[in-house]
Amino acid sequence: MLEVYTSSYGGQATVEDSVRVVIAEDSVLLREGLTRLLTDRGHEVVAGVGDGQALVKTVGELAAEGSAPDVVVADVRMPPTHTDEGVRAAVQLRRDHPDVGVLVLSQYVEEQYATELIAGSSRGVGYLLKDRVAEVREFVDAVVRVAEGGTALDPEVVAQLLGRSRKQDVLAGLTPREREVLGLMAEGRTNSAIAAQLVVSDGAVEKHVSNIFMKLGLAQSEGDHRRVLAVLTYLNS
């Protein structure tokens, strides 16, 4: 159902499927900024915390009350050591609360953290660079997509992970165009969105996607799980 709201930036906009969000970011300024971006677009920020332990505790308490958030947005690096507290909390949440989407933000592409986060289930997970927050529409779309069980990977993250796969000759059988389509798939884009990006027909994209699945040996399965497996299956090989 579409909700119409008035943004504080002026004018009306529409938002589909308002989601409930918990934000974990030790910078109060950035945390408030993220809250503003989401609430201005009709979403509900139910809690904001400053470290990984508080994140895990807060989501656990909300879940116990029957009001778990749809998605968590968390910084990779948080107190006390500012190394991997955020991503460790995110991994724990994916294990303890698999129905809660997890979107992590990082200043740089940290391949180890990205791989750790997306290992196993590919449902409801995202990894974006903080610079992407400035692209407001893309950021909010990513939050909603992850909340609804989709995937949102930053193009630079995809490029690094694909680069690692190429070194292992996992994707050696793909054509350059198929590699390009695969990268866009991993960002969470639909076939129609890929077609628009590459200025080709939907049918052409469907053919590329089918070829990718076949060449990577991914058998048909329910839903869109193969779309993510096409990029991620071999990351830990």
Coordinates of N, CA and C in Angstrom, one line a residue, residues 124-213:
G124 N 18.2 -10.9 3.0 CA 18.1 -9.7 3.9 C 19.5 -9.2 4.3
V125 N 20.4 -9.0 3.4 CA 21.7 -8.5 3.8 C 22.2 -7.5 2.8
G126 N 23.0 -6.5 3.4 CA 23.5 -5.4 2.5 C 24.8 -4.9 3.1
Y127 N 25.7 -4.4 2.2 CA 27.0 -3.9 2.5 C 27.2 -2.7 1.6
L128 N 27.2 -1.5 2.2 CA 27.3 -0.2 1.4 C 28.5 0.6 2.0
L129 N 29.2 1.3 1.1 CA 30.1 2.3 1.5 C 29.4 3.5 2.0
K130 N 29.9 4.2 3.0 CA 29.3 5.4 3.6 C 29.0 6.5 2.6
D131 N 29.9 6.6 1.6 CA 29.7 7.6 0.6 C 28.3 7.4 -0.1
R132 N 27.8 6.2 -0.1 CA 26.6 5.9 -0.8 C 25.4 6.6 -0.1
V133 N 25.5 6.9 1.2 CA 24.5 7.5 1.9 C 24.1 8.9 1.3
A134 N 25.1 9.5 0.7 CA 24.8 10.8 0.1 C 23.9 10.7 -1.1
E135 N 23.8 9.5 -1.7 CA 22.9 9.3 -2.8 C 21.6 8.8 -2.1
V136 N 20.8 9.7 -1.6 CA 19.7 9.4 -0.7 C 18.7 8.4 -1.2
R137 N 18.3 8.6 -2.4 CA 17.3 7.6 -2.9 C 17.8 6.2 -3.0
E138 N 19.1 6.0 -3.5 CA 19.7 4.7 -3.5 C 19.8 4.1 -2.1
F139 N 20.2 4.9 -1.2 CA 20.4 4.4 0.2 C 19.1 4.0 0.8
V140 N 18.1 4.8 0.7 CA 16.8 4.4 1.2 C 16.2 3.2 0.5
D141 N 16.4 3.1 -0.8 CA 15.9 2.0 -1.5 C 16.6 0.7 -1.0
A142 N 17.9 0.8 -0.7 CA 18.7 -0.3 -0.2 C 18.2 -0.8 1.1
V143 N 17.9 0.2 2.0 CA 17.3 -0.2 3.3 C 16.1 -0.9 3.2
V144 N 15.2 -0.4 2.3 CA 13.9 -1.1 2.1 C 14.1 -2.5 1.5
R145 N 15.0 -2.6 0.5 CA 15.2 -3.9 -0.1 C 15.7 -4.9 0.8
V146 N 16.6 -4.5 1.7 CA 17.2 -5.5 2.7 C 16.1 -5.8 3.7
A147 N 15.3 -4.8 4.1 CA 14.2 -5.1 5.1 C 13.2 -6.1 4.5
E148 N 13.0 -6.1 3.2 CA 12.1 -7.0 2.6 C 12.7 -8.4 2.2
G149 N 14.0 -8.6 2.6 CA 14.6 -9.9 2.4 C 15.5 -9.9 1.1
G150 N 15.7 -8.7 0.5 CA 16.6 -8.7 -0.6 C 18.0 -8.4 -0.3
T151 N 18.8 -8.1 -1.3 CA 20.3 -7.9 -1.2 C 20.7 -6.6 -1.7
A152 N 21.6 -5.9 -1.0 CA 22.1 -4.6 -1.5 C 23.6 -4.5 -1.3
L153 N 24.3 -4.7 -2.3 CA 25.8 -4.7 -2.2 C 26.3 -3.5 -3.0
D154 N 27.2 -2.7 -2.4 CA 27.8 -1.6 -3.1 C 28.5 -2.0 -4.3
P155 N 28.5 -1.3 -5.4 CA 29.2 -1.7 -6.6 C 30.7 -1.9 -6.4
E156 N 31.3 -1.1 -5.5 CA 32.7 -1.3 -5.3 C 33.0 -2.6 -4.5
V157 N 32.1 -2.9 -3.6 CA 32.2 -4.2 -2.9 C 32.1 -5.3 -3.9
V158 N 31.1 -5.2 -4.8 CA 30.9 -6.3 -5.8 C 32.2 -6.4 -6.7
A159 N 32.7 -5.3 -7.1 CA 33.9 -5.3 -7.9 C 35.1 -6.0 -7.3
Q160 N 35.3 -5.8 -6.0 CA 36.4 -6.4 -5.3 C 36.1 -7.9 -5.2
L161 N 34.9 -8.3 -4.8 CA 34.6 -9.7 -4.6 C 34.6 -10.4 -6.0
L162 N 34.1 -9.8 -7.0 CA 34.2 -10.4 -8.3 C 35.7 -10.5 -8.7
G163 N 36.5 -9.5 -8.4 CA 37.9 -9.6 -8.7 C 38.6 -10.8 -8.1
R164 N 38.2 -11.1 -6.8 CA 38.8 -12.2 -6.1 C 38.3 -13.5 -6.8
S165 N 37.1 -13.5 -7.2 CA 36.6 -14.7 -7.9 C 37.3 -15.0 -9.2
R166 N 37.6 -13.9 -9.9 CA 38.2 -14.0 -11.2 C 39.6 -14.6 -11.0
K167 N 40.3 -14.2 -9.9 CA 41.6 -14.8 -9.7 C 41.6 -16.3 -9.5
Q168 N 40.4 -16.8 -9.0 CA 40.3 -18.2 -8.8 C 39.7 -18.9 -10.0
D169 N 39.5 -18.1 -11.1 CA 39.0 -18.6 -12.4 C 37.6 -19.2 -12.3
V170 N 36.9 -18.7 -11.3 CA 35.5 -19.2 -11.1 C 34.6 -18.7 -12.2
L171 N 34.9 -17.5 -12.7 CA 34.0 -16.9 -13.7 C 34.7 -16.9 -15.0
A172 N 35.7 -17.7 -15.2 CA 36.4 -17.7 -16.5 C 35.6 -17.9 -17.7
G173 N 34.5 -18.7 -17.5 CA 33.7 -19.0 -18.7 C 32.7 -18.0 -19.1
L174 N 32.6 -16.9 -18.3 CA 31.6 -15.8 -18.6 C 32.1 -14.8 -19.6
T175 N 31.3 -14.3 -20.5 CA 31.6 -13.2 -21.4 C 31.7 -11.9 -20.6
P176 N 32.4 -10.9 -21.2 CA 32.4 -9.6 -20.5 C 31.1 -9.0 -20.2
R177 N 30.1 -9.2 -21.1 CA 28.7 -8.7 -20.9 C 28.1 -9.5 -19.7
E178 N 28.3 -10.8 -19.7 CA 27.7 -11.6 -18.6 C 28.3 -11.2 -17.3
R179 N 29.6 -10.9 -17.2 CA 30.2 -10.4 -16.0 C 29.6 -9.1 -15.6
E180 N 29.3 -8.2 -16.5 CA 28.7 -6.9 -16.2 C 27.3 -7.1 -15.6
V181 N 26.5 -8.0 -16.3 CA 25.2 -8.3 -15.8 C 25.3 -8.9 -14.4
L182 N 26.2 -9.8 -14.2 CA 26.4 -10.5 -12.9 C 26.7 -9.4 -11.8
G183 N 27.5 -8.5 -12.1 CA 27.8 -7.4 -11.1 C 26.6 -6.6 -10.8
L184 N 25.7 -6.3 -11.7 CA 24.5 -5.6 -11.5 C 23.5 -6.4 -10.7
M185 N 23.5 -7.7 -11.0 CA 22.6 -8.6 -10.2 C 23.0 -8.6 -8.7
A186 N 24.3 -8.6 -8.5 CA 24.8 -8.7 -7.1 C 24.5 -7.4 -6.3
E187 N 24.3 -6.3 -7.1 CA 23.9 -5.1 -6.4 C 22.4 -5.1 -6.0
G188 N 21.7 -6.1 -6.4 CA 20.3 -6.3 -6.0 C 19.4 -5.8 -7.1
R189 N 19.9 -5.5 -8.3 CA 19.0 -4.9 -9.3 C 18.2 -6.0 -10.0
T190 N 17.0 -5.6 -10.4 CA 16.1 -6.5 -11.1 C 16.5 -6.6 -12.6
N191 N 15.9 -7.6 -13.3 CA 16.2 -7.7 -14.7 C 15.9 -6.4 -15.4
S192 N 14.8 -5.8 -15.1 CA 14.3 -4.6 -15.8 C 15.3 -3.4 -15.5
A193 N 15.8 -3.3 -14.2 CA 16.7 -2.3 -13.9 C 18.0 -2.5 -14.6
I194 N 18.5 -3.8 -14.7 CA 19.7 -4.1 -15.5 C 19.6 -3.7 -16.9
A195 N 18.4 -4.0 -17.5 CA 18.2 -3.6 -18.9 C 18.2 -2.1 -19.1
A196 N 17.7 -1.4 -18.2 CA 17.7 0.1 -18.3 C 19.1 0.6 -18.1
Q197 N 19.9 0.0 -17.2 CA 21.3 0.4 -17.0 C 22.1 0.2 -18.3
L198 N 21.9 -1.0 -18.9 CA 22.8 -1.4 -20.0 C 22.2 -1.0 -21.4
V199 N 21.0 -0.4 -21.3 CA 20.2 0.0 -22.5 C 20.1 -1.2 -23.5
V200 N 19.5 -2.2 -23.0 CA 19.2 -3.4 -23.8 C 17.8 -3.8 -23.4
S201 N 17.3 -4.8 -24.1 CA 15.9 -5.3 -23.8 C 15.9 -6.2 -22.6
D202 N 14.7 -6.3 -22.0 CA 14.5 -7.3 -20.9 C 14.9 -8.7 -21.3
G203 N 14.5 -9.0 -22.5 CA 14.7 -10.4 -23.0 C 16.2 -10.7 -23.1
A204 N 17.0 -9.7 -23.5 CA 18.5 -9.9 -23.6 C 19.1 -10.1 -22.2
V205 N 18.6 -9.4 -21.2 CA 19.1 -9.6 -19.9 C 18.7 -11.0 -19.4
E206 N 17.5 -11.4 -19.6 CA 17.0 -12.7 -19.2 C 17.9 -13.8 -19.8
K207 N 18.3 -13.6 -21.1 CA 19.2 -14.6 -21.7 C 20.6 -14.6 -21.1
H208 N 21.1 -13.4 -20.8 CA 22.4 -13.4 -20.1 C 22.3 -14.1 -18.7
V209 N 21.3 -13.8 -18.0 CA 21.1 -14.4 -16.6 C 21.0 -15.9 -16.7
S210 N 20.3 -16.4 -17.7 CA 20.2 -17.8 -17.9 C 21.5 -18.4 -18.2
N211 N 22.3 -17.8 -19.0 CA 23.6 -18.3 -19.4 C 24.5 -18.3 -18.2
I212 N 24.4 -17.3 -17.3 CA 25.3 -17.2 -16.1 C 25.0 -18.3 -15.2
F213 N 23.7 -18.6 -15.0 CA 23.3 -19.7 -14.1 C 23.8 -21.0 -14.7

